[in-house]
Coordinates of C-alpha atoms and ligand atoms in Angstrom, one line a residue:
M1 CA -24.5 5.3 -37.6
G2 CA -26.0 2.1 -35.9
K3 CA -28.7 1.0 -33.3
E4 CA -25.7 0.5 -30.4
D5 CA -23.9 4.1 -31.6
M6 CA -24.4 7.1 -30.0
N7 CA -23.5 10.3 -30.9
Y8 CA -21.0 11.8 -29.3
S9 CA -22.5 15.3 -28.6
L10 CA -24.4 14.3 -26.5
L11 CA -21.3 12.7 -23.8
V12 CA -20.1 16.6 -24.8
E13 CA -23.7 18.3 -23.5
M14 CA -23.3 16.6 -20.0
Y15 CA -19.9 17.8 -19.9
E16 CA -20.9 21.1 -20.6
R17 CA -23.7 20.7 -18.0
I18 CA -21.9 19.0 -15.4
E19 CA -18.8 22.0 -16.1
A20 CA -21.5 24.3 -15.4
T21 CA -23.3 23.4 -12.1
T22 CA -22.8 24.5 -9.2
K23 CA -24.8 22.2 -7.7
R24 CA -24.2 18.3 -7.3
L25 CA -27.6 17.0 -6.8
E26 CA -27.7 18.6 -10.6
I27 CA -24.3 16.2 -11.5
T28 CA -26.6 13.4 -10.7
D29 CA -29.6 14.7 -13.0
Y30 CA -27.4 14.9 -15.5
L31 CA -25.5 11.6 -15.5
V32 CA -29.0 9.8 -15.5
D33 CA -30.8 11.7 -17.8
L34 CA -27.5 10.3 -20.5
F35 CA -27.1 6.5 -18.4
K36 CA -30.7 6.5 -19.7
K37 CA -30.2 7.2 -23.2
T38 CA -27.3 5.7 -23.8
P39 CA -27.5 2.4 -25.4
K40 CA -26.6 -0.5 -23.2
K41 CA -23.8 -1.6 -24.7
L42 CA -21.9 1.7 -24.5
I43 CA -23.1 2.2 -21.4
D44 CA -19.2 1.0 -20.1
K45 CA -17.7 3.3 -21.8
V46 CA -19.7 6.4 -21.2
V47 CA -18.9 5.7 -17.7
Y48 CA -15.1 5.5 -17.8
M49 CA -15.5 7.9 -19.9
T50 CA -17.2 10.9 -17.7
Q51 CA -14.1 9.8 -15.7
G52 CA -11.5 10.8 -18.3
K53 CA -10.3 7.4 -18.2
L54 CA -11.0 4.6 -21.0
H55 CA -10.4 1.2 -18.7
P56 CA -10.7 0.8 -14.9
D57 CA -7.5 1.7 -13.0
Y58 CA -6.1 -1.4 -12.3
M59 CA -6.0 -1.9 -15.8
G60 CA -3.1 0.0 -15.5
I61 CA -3.8 2.0 -18.9
E62 CA -2.7 5.8 -18.6
L63 CA -4.0 7.9 -21.5
G64 CA -2.3 11.1 -20.9
I65 CA -0.3 12.0 -23.6
A66 CA 1.7 14.9 -23.5
E67 CA 0.4 18.2 -23.9
K68 CA 3.6 18.9 -27.5
L69 CA 2.0 15.7 -29.0
A70 CA -1.8 17.6 -29.2
I71 CA 0.1 20.4 -30.4
K72 CA 1.4 18.5 -33.1
A73 CA -2.0 16.3 -34.0
I74 CA -4.0 19.9 -33.6
S75 CA -1.6 21.7 -35.8
L76 CA -2.5 18.5 -38.2
S77 CA -5.9 18.7 -37.9
S78 CA -6.5 22.8 -38.4
G79 CA -3.6 23.4 -41.0
A80 CA -2.1 26.3 -38.5
G81 CA 1.3 25.8 -37.5
E82 CA 2.9 24.6 -34.3
V83 CA 4.2 27.2 -33.0
E84 CA 0.8 29.6 -33.5
V85 CA -0.9 26.6 -31.7
D86 CA 1.6 26.6 -28.7
K87 CA 1.3 30.2 -28.9
A88 CA -2.0 30.1 -28.2
L89 CA -2.4 27.8 -25.4
K90 CA -0.1 29.4 -23.2
K91 CA -2.6 32.7 -23.4
I92 CA -5.8 30.5 -23.3
G93 CA -3.8 28.0 -20.4
D94 CA -5.8 25.3 -21.8
I95 CA -4.9 23.3 -24.5
G96 CA -8.8 21.6 -25.4
E97 CA -9.4 25.4 -25.1
A98 CA -6.8 26.0 -28.2
A99 CA -7.9 22.8 -30.2
A100 CA -12.1 24.1 -30.0
K101 CA -10.6 27.4 -31.3
F102 CA -8.2 25.9 -34.6
L103 CA -10.7 23.9 -35.6
G104 CA -13.4 26.2 -35.3
K105 CA -11.4 28.2 -38.1
K106 CA -11.6 25.5 -40.1
T107 CA -14.9 23.6 -39.6
Q108 CA -16.5 27.0 -41.4
V109 CA -14.9 25.8 -44.8
T110 CA -15.9 22.3 -45.1
L111 CA -18.6 20.5 -45.9
F112 CA -20.3 17.8 -44.4
H113 CA -18.5 15.3 -42.3
E114 CA -20.2 12.6 -40.2
P115 CA -20.5 12.9 -36.8
L116 CA -18.2 12.1 -34.7
T117 CA -19.6 8.7 -32.3
V118 CA -18.7 7.7 -28.9
S119 CA -17.8 4.4 -30.2
R120 CA -15.2 5.5 -32.4
V121 CA -14.2 8.4 -30.5
Y122 CA -13.5 5.5 -27.7
E123 CA -12.0 3.5 -29.6
T124 CA -9.6 5.6 -31.6
M125 CA -8.8 6.9 -27.8
D126 CA -7.8 3.0 -27.1
R127 CA -5.1 3.1 -30.4
I128 CA -3.4 6.2 -29.0
A129 CA -3.6 4.7 -25.3
L130 CA -2.5 1.7 -26.8
S131 CA 0.4 1.7 -29.4
T132 CA 3.4 1.4 -27.8
G133 CA 7.2 1.2 -29.1
E134 CA 8.8 2.9 -31.8
G135 CA 6.8 5.2 -33.8
A136 CA 3.8 5.3 -31.5
Q137 CA 4.3 8.8 -31.1
E138 CA 3.3 9.7 -34.9
A139 CA 1.3 6.9 -34.6
K140 CA -0.8 9.1 -31.6
I141 CA -0.7 12.2 -33.6
K142 CA -2.0 10.2 -36.1
L143 CA -4.5 9.0 -34.7
L144 CA -6.1 12.6 -32.8
A145 CA -5.9 14.2 -35.8
S146 CA -8.4 12.0 -37.4
L147 CA -10.4 12.7 -34.9
L148 CA -10.2 16.0 -34.7
S149 CA -10.6 16.9 -38.6
D150 CA -14.1 15.0 -37.7
A151 CA -14.9 17.0 -34.1
E152 CA -16.8 19.9 -33.9
P153 CA -14.8 22.5 -32.4
E154 CA -16.8 21.9 -29.1
E155 CA -16.1 17.5 -29.8
A156 CA -12.9 18.8 -30.3
K157 CA -12.4 20.6 -26.8
Y158 CA -13.6 17.7 -25.0
I159 CA -11.2 15.2 -27.1
V160 CA -7.9 16.7 -26.0
R161 CA -9.1 17.4 -23.1
T162 CA -9.4 13.2 -22.1
V163 CA -6.3 12.1 -24.3
T164 CA -4.0 15.1 -22.2
G165 CA -5.6 13.4 -18.9
K166 CA -7.1 17.3 -18.3
L167 CA -11.1 16.1 -18.5
R168 CA -11.3 17.0 -14.8
L169 CA -15.5 17.6 -14.3
G170 CA -14.4 15.9 -10.9
V171 CA -17.4 13.3 -10.7
A172 CA -16.6 11.1 -7.8
D173 CA -17.1 7.3 -8.0
M174 CA -20.5 7.6 -5.3
T175 CA -22.1 10.1 -7.6
I176 CA -22.1 7.6 -10.5
L177 CA -23.4 5.1 -8.0
D178 CA -26.3 7.4 -7.6
A179 CA -27.4 8.0 -11.1
L180 CA -26.5 4.3 -11.6
A181 CA -28.9 4.0 -8.9
V182 CA -31.7 5.9 -10.2
A183 CA -31.6 4.9 -14.1
F184 CA -31.7 1.6 -13.7
C185 CA -32.5 0.3 -9.9
G186 CA -35.4 2.9 -9.7
S187 CA -34.3 5.0 -7.0
K188 CA -31.0 6.0 -5.1
E189 CA -31.9 4.3 -1.6
N190 CA -30.9 0.8 -4.1
R191 CA -27.0 2.3 -3.5
P192 CA -25.7 -0.1 -1.0
P193 CA -26.0 -2.9 -3.6
L194 CA -24.6 -1.2 -6.0
E195 CA -22.0 -0.4 -4.2
R196 CA -20.7 -3.5 -2.4
A197 CA -20.6 -4.5 -6.6
Y198 CA -18.2 -2.3 -6.9
N199 CA -15.8 -2.5 -3.7
L200 CA -15.8 -6.4 -4.8
S201 CA -14.8 -5.8 -8.4
S202 CA -13.2 -1.8 -8.5
D203 CA -14.8 -1.6 -11.5
L204 CA -17.6 1.0 -12.3
G205 CA -18.0 0.3 -15.7
G206 CA -18.3 -3.3 -15.4
L207 CA -20.7 -2.5 -13.3
A208 CA -22.7 -0.4 -14.7
A209 CA -22.9 -2.8 -17.9
A210 CA -24.1 -5.6 -15.2
V211 CA -26.7 -2.9 -13.5
A212 CA -28.0 -1.3 -17.6
E213 CA -28.7 -5.3 -18.8
R214 CA -30.3 -6.4 -15.5
G215 CA -31.0 -4.3 -13.2
L216 CA -30.7 -4.6 -9.9
E217 CA -30.7 -8.9 -9.4
G218 CA -28.1 -8.3 -11.8
V219 CA -26.5 -6.3 -9.4
K220 CA -27.1 -8.9 -6.6
K221 CA -25.7 -11.8 -8.3
F222 CA -22.2 -9.8 -9.4
K223 CA -19.5 -12.1 -7.5
I224 CA -15.7 -11.5 -6.6
T225 CA -13.6 -12.2 -9.7
V226 CA -10.0 -13.8 -9.6
G227 CA -7.8 -11.3 -10.9
K228 CA -10.2 -7.8 -10.4
P229 CA -8.9 -6.4 -7.1
I230 CA -11.5 -6.0 -4.1
R231 CA -11.5 -2.9 -3.2
P232 CA -10.1 -2.6 0.5
M233 CA -10.4 -2.2 3.8
L234 CA -9.2 0.2 6.1
A235 CA -8.9 1.0 9.9
E236 CA -9.5 3.4 12.5
R237 CA -7.6 4.9 14.7
L238 CA -7.8 4.7 18.8
A239 CA -5.3 5.9 21.9
S240 CA -6.0 3.3 24.6
P241 CA -6.7 -0.4 24.7
Q242 CA -9.5 0.7 27.1
E243 CA -11.2 2.3 24.6
I244 CA -10.6 0.0 22.0
L245 CA -11.7 -2.6 24.0
E246 CA -15.4 -0.2 24.6
K247 CA -15.2 0.0 20.9
M248 CA -14.7 -4.4 20.3
G249 CA -17.5 -5.3 23.0
G250 CA -15.3 -6.0 25.3
R251 CA -13.4 -8.8 23.6
C252 CA -11.3 -8.3 20.0
A253 CA -8.5 -10.2 18.2
V254 CA -5.3 -8.5 18.2
E255 CA -3.4 -8.8 15.6
Y256 CA 1.1 -7.4 14.2
K257 CA 0.7 -4.8 12.1
Y258 CA 4.1 -5.0 10.3
D259 CA 5.7 -2.3 8.7
G260 CA 5.3 -2.7 5.0
E261 CA 3.8 -2.8 1.9
R262 CA -0.3 -4.2 1.8
L263 CA -0.2 -6.6 -1.0
Q264 CA -4.2 -8.2 -2.2
I265 CA -3.3 -11.5 -4.0
H266 CA -5.1 -13.6 -6.7
K267 CA -4.5 -17.0 -6.9
E268 CA -5.7 -18.6 -9.7
K269 CA -3.3 -22.4 -10.3
D270 CA -0.6 -21.6 -10.7
K271 CA -0.6 -18.0 -11.8
A272 CA -0.7 -14.9 -9.4
T273 CA -1.7 -11.1 -9.6
I274 CA -0.4 -8.7 -7.3
F275 CA -2.1 -5.2 -6.3
S276 CA -1.1 -3.0 -4.5
R277 CA -3.5 -0.9 -1.9
R278 CA -4.1 1.6 -4.4
L279 CA -5.3 -0.8 -6.4
E280 CA -2.2 -0.7 -8.8
N281 CA -1.3 -4.0 -11.0
I282 CA 2.3 -4.5 -9.1
T283 CA 3.0 -8.3 -9.9
H284 CA 5.8 -7.7 -11.2
H285 CA 8.1 -6.2 -8.6
Y286 CA 6.9 -9.7 -6.4
P287 CA 7.7 -12.7 -8.1
D288 CA 9.1 -13.7 -5.5
A289 CA 5.8 -12.5 -3.0
C290 CA 3.6 -14.6 -6.1
Q291 CA 5.3 -17.6 -6.0
L292 CA 5.0 -18.3 -1.9
V293 CA 0.9 -17.2 -2.5
V294 CA 1.1 -20.5 -5.4
N295 CA 3.0 -22.9 -3.1
H296 CA 1.5 -22.1 -0.1
V297 CA -1.7 -21.0 -0.2
Q298 CA -3.8 -24.6 -0.2
A299 CA -6.3 -23.8 -2.8
S300 CA -6.7 -23.2 -6.5
A301 CA -8.5 -20.2 -6.9
A302 CA -7.7 -18.0 -3.2
I303 CA -7.8 -14.2 -3.3
V304 CA -5.2 -13.6 0.2
E305 CA -4.5 -10.0 2.0
C306 CA -0.9 -9.7 3.2
E307 CA 1.6 -7.5 4.4
A308 CA 5.4 -7.8 2.8
V309 CA 8.4 -7.0 4.9
A310 CA 11.3 -6.5 3.9
I311 CA 14.1 -8.4 5.5
N312 CA 18.1 -8.3 6.4
P313 CA 18.9 -11.5 4.1
D314 CA 22.1 -11.9 6.7
T315 CA 20.1 -11.9 9.9
G316 CA 16.4 -12.4 9.1
E317 CA 16.1 -9.5 10.7
M318 CA 12.5 -7.0 9.8
M319 CA 14.5 -3.9 8.1
P320 CA 12.2 -0.7 7.8
F321 CA 9.4 0.0 5.0
Q322 CA 11.8 2.3 3.0
E323 CA 13.7 -0.9 1.8
L324 CA 10.5 -1.8 -0.1
M325 CA 11.1 0.6 -2.5
H326 CA 13.8 -1.0 -4.1
R327 CA 10.8 -3.3 -5.3
R328 CA 9.9 -0.5 -7.3
R329 CA 11.7 -0.6 -10.9
K330 CA 11.2 -1.2 -13.6
Y331 CA 14.5 -3.7 -14.7
G332 CA 16.8 -5.9 -12.3
I333 CA 14.0 -6.8 -9.9
Q334 CA 16.0 -10.2 -9.4
E335 CA 19.0 -8.5 -8.0
A336 CA 16.2 -6.2 -5.7
M337 CA 14.5 -9.9 -4.9
K338 CA 17.9 -11.0 -3.4
L339 CA 19.5 -7.7 -1.7
Y340 CA 16.0 -7.3 -0.8
P341 CA 13.7 -10.5 -0.1
V342 CA 10.4 -10.4 2.0
S343 CA 8.6 -12.2 4.1
L344 CA 4.6 -12.1 3.9
F345 CA 2.5 -12.0 6.8
L346 CA -1.3 -13.3 5.9
F347 CA -4.0 -11.0 7.2
D348 CA -6.8 -12.0 5.7
L349 CA -8.8 -13.9 3.0
L350 CA -11.7 -12.9 0.6
Y351 CA -12.2 -15.7 -1.7
A352 CA -11.4 -19.6 -2.0
D353 CA -12.2 -22.0 -4.4
G354 CA -15.7 -20.5 -5.6
E355 CA -16.8 -18.6 -2.3
D356 CA -17.0 -15.8 -1.4
L357 CA -14.9 -15.2 2.5
T358 CA -16.0 -11.5 2.4
L359 CA -19.4 -12.2 4.1
K360 CA -18.1 -14.2 6.8
P361 CA -16.7 -13.0 10.6
Y362 CA -13.1 -12.6 10.9
P363 CA -12.9 -15.1 13.2
E364 CA -14.5 -17.5 10.9
R365 CA -12.0 -16.0 7.5
R366 CA -8.8 -16.3 9.9
R367 CA -9.9 -19.9 10.9
V368 CA -9.8 -20.9 7.0
L369 CA -6.8 -18.5 6.5
E370 CA -5.6 -20.6 9.2
S371 CA -6.3 -24.3 7.1
L372 CA -5.2 -23.0 3.8
V373 CA -2.0 -21.9 4.5
E374 CA 1.1 -24.3 5.3
E375 CA 3.4 -21.2 6.7
G376 CA 7.2 -21.0 5.5
E377 CA 10.4 -19.2 6.2
S378 CA 9.0 -16.4 4.2
I379 CA 5.2 -16.7 5.0
K380 CA 3.6 -17.2 7.4
L381 CA 0.2 -15.9 9.0
A382 CA 0.1 -12.0 11.1
K383 CA 0.7 -12.7 15.1
A384 CA -2.8 -12.7 16.4
L385 CA -4.3 -12.9 19.8
V386 CA -8.3 -12.4 21.7
V387 CA -8.0 -10.7 24.1
D388 CA -10.3 -9.4 26.9
N389 CA -8.7 -7.2 28.6
A390 CA -6.4 -4.0 28.3
E391 CA -3.2 -5.5 30.1
A392 CA -3.1 -8.2 27.6
L393 CA -3.9 -5.6 24.8
E394 CA -0.7 -3.2 25.9
K395 CA 1.0 -6.8 26.6
F396 CA 0.7 -7.9 23.2
F397 CA 1.4 -4.5 21.5
E398 CA 4.7 -4.0 23.3
E399 CA 5.9 -7.0 21.9
A400 CA 4.9 -6.3 18.4
V401 CA 6.9 -3.7 18.5
A402 CA 10.1 -5.0 19.8
E403 CA 9.9 -7.7 17.6
G404 CA 10.0 -4.5 14.6
C405 CA 6.0 -3.6 13.7
E406 CA 4.1 -0.4 14.4
G407 CA 1.7 -1.7 16.3
I408 CA -1.0 -3.6 16.1
L409 CA -4.7 -4.2 14.7
A410 CA -7.5 -4.9 16.5
K411 CA -10.0 -6.5 14.7
A412 CA -13.7 -7.2 16.0
V413 CA -14.4 -11.1 16.3
Y414 CA -18.6 -10.5 16.5
P415 CA -20.9 -11.9 14.1
E416 CA -21.0 -8.7 12.0
S417 CA -17.5 -8.6 11.4
V418 CA -17.6 -8.5 8.5
Y419 CA -14.4 -7.7 5.7
R420 CA -16.2 -3.9 4.4
A421 CA -14.2 -3.8 1.7
G422 CA -13.2 -0.2 0.2
A423 CA -15.0 0.4 4.1
R424 CA -13.2 2.6 7.5
E425 CA -15.0 1.1 10.2
W426 CA -14.4 0.8 13.5
L427 CA -13.9 -3.7 13.2
W428 CA -10.8 -2.4 11.9
I429 CA -8.9 -0.2 14.6
K430 CA -5.4 0.5 14.1
Y431 CA -2.7 1.3 17.7
K432 CA 0.2 2.6 17.0
R433 CA 0.8 5.1 20.5
D434 CA 4.0 7.2 19.9
Y435 CA 6.3 5.1 22.2
Q436 CA 8.9 6.0 19.7
A437 CA 11.8 8.2 20.3
L438 CA 13.8 9.7 17.4
L439 CA 17.9 8.8 18.3
T440 CA 20.1 11.0 16.1
D441 CA 23.4 10.7 18.7
T442 CA 25.0 7.3 18.7
V443 CA 25.4 4.7 22.0
D444 CA 28.1 2.9 22.4
L445 CA 27.4 -0.6 23.7
V446 CA 28.9 -3.3 24.6
V447 CA 29.1 -6.7 22.8
V448 CA 27.4 -9.8 25.3
G449 CA 26.4 -12.1 22.7
A450 CA 26.1 -13.0 19.1
F451 CA 23.9 -15.4 16.7
H452 CA 24.5 -17.5 14.2
G453 CA 24.4 -15.7 10.2
R454 CA 22.5 -17.3 7.7
G455 CA 23.3 -16.9 3.8
R456 CA 25.9 -15.3 2.7
R457 CA 27.4 -14.5 7.0
A458 CA 26.9 -18.6 6.9
G459 CA 29.9 -19.3 9.4
T460 CA 30.4 -15.9 10.6
Y461 CA 27.6 -14.5 13.4
G462 CA 24.7 -12.7 11.4
A463 CA 24.1 -10.2 14.5
L464 CA 25.3 -9.1 17.9
L465 CA 23.7 -9.1 21.7
L466 CA 24.8 -5.5 23.2
A467 CA 24.2 -3.9 26.1
A468 CA 24.3 -0.8 28.2
Y469 CA 25.6 0.0 31.6
N470 CA 24.4 -0.2 34.5
E471 CA 26.8 2.1 37.1
K472 CA 24.5 1.1 40.6
E473 CA 24.3 -2.6 39.9
D474 CA 27.0 -2.9 37.6
V475 CA 25.4 -5.4 35.8
F476 CA 24.9 -5.1 31.7
P477 CA 21.2 -4.5 30.4
T478 CA 20.5 -6.0 26.8
V479 CA 18.9 -3.2 24.6
C480 CA 18.9 -4.3 21.3
K481 CA 20.3 -7.4 18.5
I482 CA 22.4 -5.3 15.4
G483 CA 23.0 -6.5 12.3
S484 CA 23.2 -4.0 10.2
G485 CA 26.0 -1.7 9.0
F486 CA 28.9 -4.9 9.1
T487 CA 31.3 -4.1 6.0
D488 CA 32.6 -8.0 5.2
E489 CA 35.7 -6.5 6.6
D490 CA 34.0 -6.7 9.7
L491 CA 32.0 -9.8 9.5
E492 CA 35.4 -11.9 9.1
K493 CA 37.2 -9.7 11.3
L494 CA 34.6 -9.8 14.3
P495 CA 34.5 -14.2 15.1
R496 CA 38.4 -13.1 15.6
M497 CA 37.7 -10.7 17.8
L498 CA 35.2 -12.4 20.0
K499 CA 37.1 -15.6 20.1
D500 CA 38.8 -14.7 23.8
Y501 CA 36.2 -13.6 25.1
I502 CA 33.4 -16.9 24.4
I503 CA 32.1 -18.2 27.3
P504 CA 29.3 -21.5 27.7
H505 CA 26.5 -19.5 29.4
K506 CA 25.2 -15.7 29.2
H507 CA 28.1 -14.0 31.7
A508 CA 26.5 -13.4 35.5
R509 CA 26.5 -9.8 35.0
V510 CA 24.8 -9.4 31.9
V511 CA 20.9 -8.8 32.0
T512 CA 19.3 -10.5 29.1
Q513 CA 16.1 -12.5 28.3
M514 CA 17.4 -12.7 25.0
K515 CA 18.7 -16.4 23.9
A516 CA 21.8 -16.0 22.3
D517 CA 23.5 -18.8 20.6
V518 CA 27.3 -17.7 21.4
W519 CA 27.8 -15.9 24.9
F520 CA 30.9 -12.9 25.4
T521 CA 32.4 -11.6 29.1
P522 CA 31.2 -8.0 27.7
S523 CA 34.7 -6.3 26.4
L524 CA 33.9 -5.1 23.2
V525 CA 33.2 -2.3 22.8
L526 CA 31.1 -1.1 19.7
E527 CA 29.2 2.6 18.6
V528 CA 25.8 2.0 17.6
L529 CA 23.0 4.8 15.5
G530 CA 19.9 3.6 16.0
A531 CA 16.2 5.5 13.9
E532 CA 14.9 5.3 17.4
I533 CA 13.8 4.2 21.6
T534 CA 10.9 2.2 22.4
L535 CA 9.4 0.4 24.6
S536 CA 11.0 -3.1 24.7
P537 CA 9.4 -6.0 26.3
V538 CA 12.1 -8.4 25.9
H539 CA 15.2 -6.1 26.3
P540 CA 15.7 -5.7 30.6
C541 CA 17.4 -1.6 29.7
G542 CA 15.7 0.9 31.9
I543 CA 13.5 -1.3 32.8
N544 CA 10.0 0.1 34.9
R545 CA 11.3 3.3 34.5
I546 CA 9.5 4.8 31.4
R547 CA 7.0 1.4 31.9
K548 CA 5.7 -1.0 34.3
G549 CA 7.4 -4.0 33.3
S550 CA 9.1 -2.9 30.1
G551 CA 12.2 -2.1 29.0
L552 CA 14.0 0.2 26.5
A553 CA 15.4 -1.3 22.8
I554 CA 17.1 1.0 20.0
R555 CA 15.6 0.1 16.8
F556 CA 16.9 -0.4 14.1
P557 CA 20.3 0.1 15.0
R558 CA 23.3 -0.1 12.7
F559 CA 27.2 -0.5 13.6
T560 CA 29.2 2.9 12.1
G561 CA 32.3 1.3 11.3
R562 CA 33.8 2.5 15.1
Y563 CA 34.9 0.3 17.4
R564 CA 35.7 1.6 21.0
E565 CA 38.7 0.0 21.7
D566 CA 39.6 2.9 23.4
K567 CA 36.4 2.0 25.9
S568 CA 36.4 -0.1 28.7
P569 CA 32.9 -1.6 28.8
E570 CA 32.3 -0.1 31.5
D571 CA 32.7 3.2 29.4
A572 CA 30.0 2.4 27.3
T573 CA 26.6 4.0 27.2
T574 CA 24.9 4.2 30.9
E575 CA 21.2 2.5 31.0
D576 CA 20.4 6.3 32.3
E577 CA 21.8 7.9 29.4
I578 CA 19.2 5.8 27.5
V579 CA 16.7 5.8 29.5
E580 CA 17.1 10.3 29.3
L581 CA 17.7 9.6 25.6
Y582 CA 14.3 8.4 25.7
L583 CA 12.8 11.1 27.7
K584 CA 14.4 14.0 25.8
R585 CA 13.5 12.7 21.9
L586 CA 9.9 12.1 23.1
K587 CA 9.4 15.4 24.6
K588 CA 10.9 16.8 21.4
V589 CA 8.7 14.6 19.5
E590 CA 5.8 15.0 20.9
A591 CA 6.1 19.2 20.9
Ligands
AMP1 P1 -2.4 2.6 8.3 O1 -2.0 2.6 6.8 O2 -1.7 3.0 9.4 O3 -4.2 3.1 7.8 O4 -3.1 1.2 8.7 C1 -3.5 0.0 7.9 C2 -2.5 -0.7 7.5 O5 -1.5 -1.4 8.2 C3 -3.1 -1.7 6.1 O6 -3.5 -1.0 4.9 C4 -1.6 -2.9 6.5 O7 -1.0 -2.2 4.9 C5 -0.7 -2.7 7.1 N1 -1.1 -4.2 8.3 C6 0.0 -4.5 8.3 N2 -0.6 -5.6 9.9 C7 -1.3 -5.8 9.7 C8 -2.5 -6.7 10.1 N3 -2.1 -7.4 10.8 N4 -3.6 -6.3 9.6 C9 -4.4 -5.8 8.3 N5 -3.2 -4.6 7.9 C10 -1.9 -4.8 8.6

């Protein structure tokens, strides 16, 4: 064994001590001990292995081989039959202990063998993790058996636990950071810069190597790297505009909170890499998002954060978050891209052309983001506004909800409003008070207007404007725009059915702020199923009944396929009924 290597047994000793202790602080001490003994070249590997890994999570290299394969390897290396190993496993319940048992029997009869080194164990495990395709299973079994043949029983126990993904020592990231601070930077007091470096790189092993090599100075120089995910900043939550403003010092920015998937997109020239909120590499789910960022972010290297929202390709409207699940597939991505296109709403900029922006205050990050992004049909900045009073904040919230968002995110604008990677603090506060009532009954609504279709719906209507009926005033206040649930046949039929009702302007009995492309005399009634009813600043149905200045809207409405030709427009669901539905459902949700 060279000077640069270390016996695996030292690692095993540390594993055993950690398993035996009941005190968190002792875990740190054991780690410090081990890190000090570890050759610098190996420290990254030792850190990964302590967490049962070989690489940082974002690389997506899974170690967990099936127990079935581990049994075969134990059998091969110990000479015991597979059935026997399997039986013992069932009795003991831990594959690691089972391995130790069989290899213990065997080592009594073998003579001398080379002690296992950390490098050898690591490299062999890495080959196990990386072998894929035909013959991979055989290869994995052979590689594992070769390690086990040279292992002491206790070593075998931890090797098998590690490769099957069952090494669960429960050593938290923060404990490792503490141990690194003590071992290489003098004391735990020095953890904050280490923590920041970790939050910027999501790579504990890489950080350990830097700190072991160059101490605190090395850490301070730790830079953002395009291609290594930054741990995302998270939001706190409050329930009223007043509380939010108070926390923010009386003034803050508010942004629409889009209901999609958070993407951290790393652009480098004409290539982009996408990380999920949990830092998985999900580039292959979103080739379209990569292209959008490559084309529209005017920097040769940049890291942006955005929300990807599914868009109805026929109407251009935002769809519920669940629709994005269609993107989570290995094959058929091109098809999914067509059926479930996305729009990106950019909300932060963490890095641009060599400059780390995470330490700049929010207004500056936003300003640079605005200057670098060339907005397009499918890539926009998150809608934002700076407010200093509760009314303005509330109004913006209602607009956001009416446009299909979940609510808003309030963001601090004072000089310390940096991007706090990996932290949930009061710099971002979400506000998504439940002003939504679940809707399970269908409603019958009157068609009062229409919008021209795009894409597949060019030449027909993309969406219709629907209204309820107000008996007292004999008017039709609108409650939603609907684009979902129509078959190709419906789409073809609708212009014909509505042709005779077209008028050049909004009908006098229709109340709305919406601007339709085509207006109709209220006549055709459709049956509609919505997901929920929400407050709305644009639809006047139920105006001022729940909240001053707000009406109600049906969110995510779908045509059920039933034309209610049996109903006259005056037989449609009334405004009172919608208000009642809202109140009734809201109570249920709260209960
Ligand atoms: P939550 O997941 O409820 O804690 O809310 C925070 C999430 O909202 C973020 O992780 C993003 O995925 C999402 N989001 C949507 N719009 C924005 C925005 N404008 N700024 C920040 N986050 C946003």
